[in-house]
Short mmCIF file of N, CA, C and O in Angstrom, two decimals:
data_model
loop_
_atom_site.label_atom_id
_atom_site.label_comp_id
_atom_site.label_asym_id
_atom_site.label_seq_id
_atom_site.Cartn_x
_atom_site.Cartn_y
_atom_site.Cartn_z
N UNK A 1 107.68 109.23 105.20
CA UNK A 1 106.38 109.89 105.25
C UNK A 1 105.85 109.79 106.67
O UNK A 1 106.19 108.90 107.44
N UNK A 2 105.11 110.63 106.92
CA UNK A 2 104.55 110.86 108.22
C UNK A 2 103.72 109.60 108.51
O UNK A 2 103.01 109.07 107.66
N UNK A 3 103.89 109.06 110.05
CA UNK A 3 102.98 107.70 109.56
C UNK A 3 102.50 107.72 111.73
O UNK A 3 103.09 108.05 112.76
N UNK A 4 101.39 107.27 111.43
CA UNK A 4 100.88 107.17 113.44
C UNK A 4 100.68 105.47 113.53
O UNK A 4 100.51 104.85 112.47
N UNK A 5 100.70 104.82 114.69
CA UNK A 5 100.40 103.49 114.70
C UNK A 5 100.03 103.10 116.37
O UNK A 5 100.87 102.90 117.24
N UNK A 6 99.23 103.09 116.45
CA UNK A 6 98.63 103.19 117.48
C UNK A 6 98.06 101.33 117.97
O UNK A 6 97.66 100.44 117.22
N UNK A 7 98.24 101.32 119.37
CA UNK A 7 97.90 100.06 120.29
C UNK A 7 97.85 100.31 121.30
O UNK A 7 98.18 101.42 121.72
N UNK A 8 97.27 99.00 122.30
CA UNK A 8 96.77 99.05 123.32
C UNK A 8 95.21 99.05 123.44
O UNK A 8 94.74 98.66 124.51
N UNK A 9 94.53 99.37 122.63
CA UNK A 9 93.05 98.79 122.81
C UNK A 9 92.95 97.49 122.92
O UNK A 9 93.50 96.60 122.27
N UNK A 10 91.89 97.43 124.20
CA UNK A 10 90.98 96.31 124.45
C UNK A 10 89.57 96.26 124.72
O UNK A 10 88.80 97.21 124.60
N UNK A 11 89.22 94.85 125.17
CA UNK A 11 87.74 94.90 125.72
C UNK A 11 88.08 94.74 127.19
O UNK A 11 88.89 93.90 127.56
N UNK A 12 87.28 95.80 128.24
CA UNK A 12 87.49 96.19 129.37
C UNK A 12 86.43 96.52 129.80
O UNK A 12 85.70 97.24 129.12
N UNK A 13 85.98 95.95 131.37
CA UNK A 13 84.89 96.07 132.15
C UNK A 13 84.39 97.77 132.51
O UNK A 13 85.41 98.41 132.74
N UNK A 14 83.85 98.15 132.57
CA UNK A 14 83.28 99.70 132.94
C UNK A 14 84.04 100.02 134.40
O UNK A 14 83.93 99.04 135.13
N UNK A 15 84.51 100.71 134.80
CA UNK A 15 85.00 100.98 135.69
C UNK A 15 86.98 100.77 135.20
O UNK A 15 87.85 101.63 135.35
N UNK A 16 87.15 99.43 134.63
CA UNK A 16 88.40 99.38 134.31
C UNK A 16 89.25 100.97 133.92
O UNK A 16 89.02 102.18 134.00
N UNK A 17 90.65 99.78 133.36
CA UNK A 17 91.63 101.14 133.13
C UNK A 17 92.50 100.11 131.54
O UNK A 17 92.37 98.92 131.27
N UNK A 18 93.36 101.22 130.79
CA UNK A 18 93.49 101.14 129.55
C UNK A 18 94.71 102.28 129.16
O UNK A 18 94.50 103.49 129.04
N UNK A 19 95.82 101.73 129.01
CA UNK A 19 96.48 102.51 128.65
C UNK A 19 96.91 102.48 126.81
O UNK A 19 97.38 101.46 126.31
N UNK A 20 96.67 103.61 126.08
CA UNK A 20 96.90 103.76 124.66
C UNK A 20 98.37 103.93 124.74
O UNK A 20 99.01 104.13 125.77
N UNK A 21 98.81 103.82 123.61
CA UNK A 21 100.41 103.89 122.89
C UNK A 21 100.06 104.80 120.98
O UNK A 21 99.25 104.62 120.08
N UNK A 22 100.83 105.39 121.15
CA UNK A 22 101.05 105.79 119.39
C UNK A 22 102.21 106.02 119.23
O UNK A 22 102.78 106.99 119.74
N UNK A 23 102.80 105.08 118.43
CA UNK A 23 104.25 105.72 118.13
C UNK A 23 104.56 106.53 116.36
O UNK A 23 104.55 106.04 115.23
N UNK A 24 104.75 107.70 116.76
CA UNK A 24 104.65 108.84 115.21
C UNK A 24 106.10 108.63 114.90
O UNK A 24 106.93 108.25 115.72
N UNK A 25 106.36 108.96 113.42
CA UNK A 25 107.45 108.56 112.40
C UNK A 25 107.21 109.91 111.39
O UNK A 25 106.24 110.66 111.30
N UNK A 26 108.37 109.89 110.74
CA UNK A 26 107.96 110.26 109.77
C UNK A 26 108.44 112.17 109.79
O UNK A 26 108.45 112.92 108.81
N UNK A 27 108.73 112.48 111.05
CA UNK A 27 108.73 114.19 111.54
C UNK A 27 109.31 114.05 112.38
O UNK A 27 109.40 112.99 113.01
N UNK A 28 110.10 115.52 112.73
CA UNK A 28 110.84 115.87 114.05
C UNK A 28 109.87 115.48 115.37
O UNK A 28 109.34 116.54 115.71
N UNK A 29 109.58 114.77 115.94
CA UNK A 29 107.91 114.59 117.10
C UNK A 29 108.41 115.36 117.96
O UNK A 29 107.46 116.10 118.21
N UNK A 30 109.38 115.74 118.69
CA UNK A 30 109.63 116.92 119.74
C UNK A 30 109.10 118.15 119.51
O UNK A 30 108.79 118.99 120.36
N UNK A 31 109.00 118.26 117.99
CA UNK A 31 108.46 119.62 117.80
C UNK A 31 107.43 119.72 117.64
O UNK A 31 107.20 120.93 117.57
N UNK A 32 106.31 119.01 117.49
CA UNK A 32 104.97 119.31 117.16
C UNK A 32 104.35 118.89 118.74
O UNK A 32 104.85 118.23 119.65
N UNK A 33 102.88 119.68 118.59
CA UNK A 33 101.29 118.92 119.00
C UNK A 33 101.28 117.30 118.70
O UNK A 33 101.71 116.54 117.83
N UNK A 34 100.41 117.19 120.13
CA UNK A 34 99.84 115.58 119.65
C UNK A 34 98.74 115.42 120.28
O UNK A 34 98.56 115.80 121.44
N UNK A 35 97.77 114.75 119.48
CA UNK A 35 96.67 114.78 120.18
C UNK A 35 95.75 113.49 119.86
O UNK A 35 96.05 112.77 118.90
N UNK A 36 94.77 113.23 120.55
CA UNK A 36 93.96 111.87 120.87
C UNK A 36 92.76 112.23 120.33
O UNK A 36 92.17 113.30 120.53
N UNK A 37 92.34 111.10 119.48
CA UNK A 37 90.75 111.30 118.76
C UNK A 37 90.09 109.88 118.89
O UNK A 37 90.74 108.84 118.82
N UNK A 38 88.47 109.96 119.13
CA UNK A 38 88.07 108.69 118.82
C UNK A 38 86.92 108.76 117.64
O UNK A 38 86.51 109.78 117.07
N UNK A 39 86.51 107.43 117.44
CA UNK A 39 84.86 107.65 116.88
C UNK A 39 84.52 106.49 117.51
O UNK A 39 85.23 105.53 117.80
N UNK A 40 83.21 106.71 117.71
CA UNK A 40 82.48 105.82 118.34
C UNK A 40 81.49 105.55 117.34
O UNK A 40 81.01 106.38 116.56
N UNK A 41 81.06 103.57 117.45
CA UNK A 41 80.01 103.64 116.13
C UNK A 41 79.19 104.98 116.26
O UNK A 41 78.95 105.68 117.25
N UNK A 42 78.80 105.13 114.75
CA UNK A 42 78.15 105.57 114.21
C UNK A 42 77.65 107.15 114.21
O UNK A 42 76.56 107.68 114.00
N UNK A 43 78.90 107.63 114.53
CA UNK A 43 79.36 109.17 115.00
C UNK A 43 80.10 109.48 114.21
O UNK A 43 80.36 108.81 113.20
N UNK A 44 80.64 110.66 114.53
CA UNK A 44 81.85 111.99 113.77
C UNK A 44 83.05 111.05 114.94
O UNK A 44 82.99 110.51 116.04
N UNK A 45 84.22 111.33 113.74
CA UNK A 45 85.42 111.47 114.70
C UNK A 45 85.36 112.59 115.49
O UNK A 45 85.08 113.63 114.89
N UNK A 46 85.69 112.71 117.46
CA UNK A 46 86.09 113.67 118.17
C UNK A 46 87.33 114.05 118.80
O UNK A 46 87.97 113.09 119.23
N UNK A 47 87.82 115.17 118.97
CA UNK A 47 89.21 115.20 119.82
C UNK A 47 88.80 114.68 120.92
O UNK A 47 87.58 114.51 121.02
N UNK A 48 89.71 114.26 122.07
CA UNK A 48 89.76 113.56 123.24
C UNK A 48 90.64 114.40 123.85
O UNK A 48 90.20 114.98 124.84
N UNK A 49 91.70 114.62 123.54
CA UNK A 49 93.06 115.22 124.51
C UNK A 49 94.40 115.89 123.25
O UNK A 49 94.57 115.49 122.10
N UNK A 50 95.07 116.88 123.90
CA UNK A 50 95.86 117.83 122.91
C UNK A 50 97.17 117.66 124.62
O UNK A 50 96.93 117.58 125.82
N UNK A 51 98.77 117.67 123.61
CA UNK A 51 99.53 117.92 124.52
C UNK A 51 100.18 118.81 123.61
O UNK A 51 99.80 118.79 122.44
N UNK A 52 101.14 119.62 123.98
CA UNK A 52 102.35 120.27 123.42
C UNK A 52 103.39 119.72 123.48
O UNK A 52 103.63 118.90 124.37
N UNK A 53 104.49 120.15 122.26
CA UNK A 53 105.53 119.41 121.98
C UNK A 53 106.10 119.23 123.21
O UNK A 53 106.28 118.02 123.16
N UNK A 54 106.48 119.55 124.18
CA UNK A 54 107.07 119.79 125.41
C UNK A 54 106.69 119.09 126.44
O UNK A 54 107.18 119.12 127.57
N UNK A 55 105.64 118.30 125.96
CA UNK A 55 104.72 117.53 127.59
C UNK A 55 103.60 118.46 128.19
O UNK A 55 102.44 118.16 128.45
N UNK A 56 104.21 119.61 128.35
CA UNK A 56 103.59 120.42 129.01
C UNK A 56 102.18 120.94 128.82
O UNK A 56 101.95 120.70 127.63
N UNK A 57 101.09 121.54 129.34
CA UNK A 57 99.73 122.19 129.03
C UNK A 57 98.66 121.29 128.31
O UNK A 57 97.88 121.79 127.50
N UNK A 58 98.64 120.05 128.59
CA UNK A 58 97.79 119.37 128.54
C UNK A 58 95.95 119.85 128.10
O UNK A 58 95.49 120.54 129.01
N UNK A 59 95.31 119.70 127.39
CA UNK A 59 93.76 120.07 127.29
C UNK A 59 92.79 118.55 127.09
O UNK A 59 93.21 117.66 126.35
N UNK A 60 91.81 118.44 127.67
CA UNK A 60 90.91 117.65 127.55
C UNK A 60 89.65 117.79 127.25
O UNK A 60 89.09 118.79 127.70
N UNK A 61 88.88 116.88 126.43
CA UNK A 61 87.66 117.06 126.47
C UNK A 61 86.82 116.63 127.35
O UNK A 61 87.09 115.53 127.83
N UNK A 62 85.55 117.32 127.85
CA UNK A 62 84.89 117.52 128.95
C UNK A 62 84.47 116.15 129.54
O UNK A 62 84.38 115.80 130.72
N UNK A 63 84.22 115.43 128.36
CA UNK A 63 83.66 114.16 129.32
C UNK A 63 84.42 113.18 129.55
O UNK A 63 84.01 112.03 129.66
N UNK A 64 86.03 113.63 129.67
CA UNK A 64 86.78 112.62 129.49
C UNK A 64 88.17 113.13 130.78
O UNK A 64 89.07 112.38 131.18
N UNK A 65 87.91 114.78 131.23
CA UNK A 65 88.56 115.19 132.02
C UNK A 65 88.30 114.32 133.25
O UNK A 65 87.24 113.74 133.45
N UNK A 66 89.36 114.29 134.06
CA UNK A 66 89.92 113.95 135.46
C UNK A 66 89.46 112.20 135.42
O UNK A 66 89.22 111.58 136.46
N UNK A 67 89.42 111.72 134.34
CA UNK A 67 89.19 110.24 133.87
C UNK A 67 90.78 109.37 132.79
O UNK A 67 91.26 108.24 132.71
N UNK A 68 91.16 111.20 131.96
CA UNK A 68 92.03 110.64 130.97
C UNK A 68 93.45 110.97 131.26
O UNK A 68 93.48 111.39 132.42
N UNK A 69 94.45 110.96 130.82
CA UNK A 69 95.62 111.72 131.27
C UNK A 69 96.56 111.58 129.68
O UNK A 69 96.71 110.51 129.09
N UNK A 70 96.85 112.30 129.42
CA UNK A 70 98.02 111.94 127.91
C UNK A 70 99.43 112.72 128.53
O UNK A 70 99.49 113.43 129.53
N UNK A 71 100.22 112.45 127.87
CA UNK A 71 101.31 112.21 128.08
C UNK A 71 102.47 111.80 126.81
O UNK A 71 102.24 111.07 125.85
N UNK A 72 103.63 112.42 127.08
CA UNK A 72 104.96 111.64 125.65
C UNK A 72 106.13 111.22 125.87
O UNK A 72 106.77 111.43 126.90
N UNK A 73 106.38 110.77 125.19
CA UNK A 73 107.95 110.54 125.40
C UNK A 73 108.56 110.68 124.12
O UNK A 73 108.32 110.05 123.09
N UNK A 74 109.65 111.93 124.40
CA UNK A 74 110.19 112.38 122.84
C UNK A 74 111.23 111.63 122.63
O UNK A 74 111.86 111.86 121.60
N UNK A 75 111.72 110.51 123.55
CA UNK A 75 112.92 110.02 123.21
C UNK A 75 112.74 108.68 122.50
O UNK A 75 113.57 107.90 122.05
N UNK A 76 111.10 108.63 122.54
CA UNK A 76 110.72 107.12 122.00
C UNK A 76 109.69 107.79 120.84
O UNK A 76 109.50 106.96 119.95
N UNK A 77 109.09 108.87 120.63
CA UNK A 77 108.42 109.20 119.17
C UNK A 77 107.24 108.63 119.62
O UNK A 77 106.49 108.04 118.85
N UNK A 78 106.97 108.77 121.03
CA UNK A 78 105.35 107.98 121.49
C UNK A 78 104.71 108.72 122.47
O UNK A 78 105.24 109.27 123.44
N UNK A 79 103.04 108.67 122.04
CA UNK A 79 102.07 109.69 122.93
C UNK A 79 101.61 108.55 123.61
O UNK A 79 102.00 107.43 123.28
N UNK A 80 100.68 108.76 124.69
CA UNK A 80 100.12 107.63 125.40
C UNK A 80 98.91 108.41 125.89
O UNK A 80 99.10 109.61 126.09
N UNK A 81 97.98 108.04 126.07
CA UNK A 81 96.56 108.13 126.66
C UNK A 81 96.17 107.31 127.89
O UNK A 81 95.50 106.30 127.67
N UNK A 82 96.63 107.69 129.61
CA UNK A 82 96.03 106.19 130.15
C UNK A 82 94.52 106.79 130.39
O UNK A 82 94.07 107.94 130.40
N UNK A 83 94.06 105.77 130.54
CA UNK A 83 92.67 106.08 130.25
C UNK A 83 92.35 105.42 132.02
O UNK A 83 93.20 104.69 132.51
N UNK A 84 91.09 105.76 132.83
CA UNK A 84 90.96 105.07 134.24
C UNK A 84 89.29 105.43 134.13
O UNK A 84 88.91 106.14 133.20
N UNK A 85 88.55 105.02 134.89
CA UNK A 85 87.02 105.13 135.26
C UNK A 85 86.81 104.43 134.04
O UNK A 85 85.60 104.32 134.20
N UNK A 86 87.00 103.95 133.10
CA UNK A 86 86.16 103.88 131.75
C UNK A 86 84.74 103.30 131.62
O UNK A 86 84.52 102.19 132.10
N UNK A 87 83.69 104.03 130.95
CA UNK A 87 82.53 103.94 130.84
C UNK A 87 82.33 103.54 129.58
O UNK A 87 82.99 103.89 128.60
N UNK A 88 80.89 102.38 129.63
CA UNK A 88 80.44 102.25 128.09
C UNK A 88 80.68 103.37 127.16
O UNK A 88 81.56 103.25 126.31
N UNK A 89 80.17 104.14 127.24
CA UNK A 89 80.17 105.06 126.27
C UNK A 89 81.71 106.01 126.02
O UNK A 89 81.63 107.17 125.61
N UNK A 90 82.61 105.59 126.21
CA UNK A 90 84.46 105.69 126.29
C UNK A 90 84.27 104.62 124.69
O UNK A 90 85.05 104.72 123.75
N UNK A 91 83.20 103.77 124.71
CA UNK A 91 83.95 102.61 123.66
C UNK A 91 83.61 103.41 121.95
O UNK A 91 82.63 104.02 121.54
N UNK A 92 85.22 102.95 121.17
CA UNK A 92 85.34 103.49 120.04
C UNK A 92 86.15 103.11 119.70
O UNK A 92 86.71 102.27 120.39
N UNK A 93 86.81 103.54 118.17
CA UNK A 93 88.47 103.78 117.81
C UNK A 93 89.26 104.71 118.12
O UNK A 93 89.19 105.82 117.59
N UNK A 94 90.07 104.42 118.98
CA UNK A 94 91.11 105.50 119.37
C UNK A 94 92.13 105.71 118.33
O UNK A 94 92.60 104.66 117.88
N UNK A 95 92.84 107.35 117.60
CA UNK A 95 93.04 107.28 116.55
C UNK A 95 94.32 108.38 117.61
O UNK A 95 93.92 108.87 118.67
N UNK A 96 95.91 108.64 117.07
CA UNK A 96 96.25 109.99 117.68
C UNK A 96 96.80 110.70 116.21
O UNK A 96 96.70 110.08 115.15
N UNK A 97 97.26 111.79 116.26
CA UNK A 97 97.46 112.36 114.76
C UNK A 97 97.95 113.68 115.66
O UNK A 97 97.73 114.01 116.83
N UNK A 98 98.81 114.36 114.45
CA UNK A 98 99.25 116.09 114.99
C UNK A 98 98.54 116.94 114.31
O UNK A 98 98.54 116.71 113.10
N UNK A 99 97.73 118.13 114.74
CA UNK A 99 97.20 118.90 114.13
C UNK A 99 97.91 119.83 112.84
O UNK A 99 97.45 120.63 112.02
N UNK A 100 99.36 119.22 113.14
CA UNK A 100 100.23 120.02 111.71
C UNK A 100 99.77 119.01 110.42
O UNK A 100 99.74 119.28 109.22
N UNK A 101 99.52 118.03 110.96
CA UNK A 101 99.68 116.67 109.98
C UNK A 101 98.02 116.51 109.71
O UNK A 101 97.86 115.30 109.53
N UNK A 102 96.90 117.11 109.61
CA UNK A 102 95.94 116.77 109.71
C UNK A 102 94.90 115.87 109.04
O UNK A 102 93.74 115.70 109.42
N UNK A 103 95.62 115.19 107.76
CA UNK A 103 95.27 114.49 106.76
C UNK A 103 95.83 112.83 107.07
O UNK A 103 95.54 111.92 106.30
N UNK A 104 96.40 112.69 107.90
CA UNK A 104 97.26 111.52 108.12
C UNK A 104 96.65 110.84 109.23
O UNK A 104 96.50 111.34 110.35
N UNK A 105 96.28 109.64 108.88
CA UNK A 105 95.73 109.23 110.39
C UNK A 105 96.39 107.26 110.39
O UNK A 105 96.75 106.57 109.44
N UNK A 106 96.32 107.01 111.55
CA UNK A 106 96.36 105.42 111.35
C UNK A 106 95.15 105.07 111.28
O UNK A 106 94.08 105.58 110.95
N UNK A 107 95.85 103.36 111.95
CA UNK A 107 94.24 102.54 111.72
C UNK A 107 93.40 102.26 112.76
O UNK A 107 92.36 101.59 112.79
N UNK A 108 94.28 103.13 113.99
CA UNK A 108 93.49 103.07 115.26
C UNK A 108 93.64 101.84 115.83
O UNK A 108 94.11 100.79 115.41
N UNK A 109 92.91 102.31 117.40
CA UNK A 109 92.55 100.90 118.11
C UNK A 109 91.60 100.63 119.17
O UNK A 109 91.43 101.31 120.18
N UNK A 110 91.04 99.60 118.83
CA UNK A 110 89.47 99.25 119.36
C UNK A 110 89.67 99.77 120.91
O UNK A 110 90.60 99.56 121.69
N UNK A 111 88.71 100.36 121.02
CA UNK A 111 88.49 100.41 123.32
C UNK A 111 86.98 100.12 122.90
O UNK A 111 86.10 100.60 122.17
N UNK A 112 87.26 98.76 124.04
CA UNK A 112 85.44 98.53 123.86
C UNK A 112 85.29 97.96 125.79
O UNK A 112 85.72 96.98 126.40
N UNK A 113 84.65 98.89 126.11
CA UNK A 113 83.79 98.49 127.44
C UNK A 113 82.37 98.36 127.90
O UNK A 113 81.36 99.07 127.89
N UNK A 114 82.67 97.28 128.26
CA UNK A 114 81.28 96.21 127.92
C UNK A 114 81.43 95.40 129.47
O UNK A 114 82.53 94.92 129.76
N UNK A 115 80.48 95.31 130.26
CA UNK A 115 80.57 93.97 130.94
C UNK A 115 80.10 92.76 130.38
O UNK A 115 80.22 91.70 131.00
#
């Protein structure tokens, strides 16, 4: 079964840097979308970042452009998010999932920046 498992959250100073990991199972991963979501207390889950199966054409969300970068590796079944500038308000659960798969999520992982 399709399954995401995601690490690399921590607690990190404002300005710090943070690199995410998700490794997907479960599906061909060369062939699909992958993409980065968070929630932050007491919000909606939001997209963060979309790649194509290919690496290629990257999209970001606005307050997170020229701060985030995603990225894959199809030979390991893993997306990555490094994350750099990070600001309080960056802090949440980072969740990744494929938009083919849209019902499936893990259990995420904490980014909390805080001095």
């Amino acid at each position: 079964q399709v399954q995401f498992v995601e690490s690399g959250g921590s607690l990190v100073q404002p300005g710090g840097s943070l690199r995410l990991s998700c490794v997907a199972s479960g599906f061909t991963f060369s062939n699909y979308y992958m993409s980065w979501y968070r929630r932050a207390p007491g919000k909606e889950r939001e997209w963060v970042a979309q790649i194509s199966n290919g690496g290629n054409w990257p999209n970001y969300e606005d307050s997170v452009l020229g701060r985030f970068t995603i990225s894959r590796d199809n030979t390991k079944n893993t997306v990555y998010l490094q994350m750099n500038s990070l600001k309080p308000e960056d802090t949440a659960v980072y969740y990744c999932n494929s938009p083919s798969f849209p019902d499936v999520w893990g259990q995420g992982t904490q980014v909390t920046v805080s001095s």
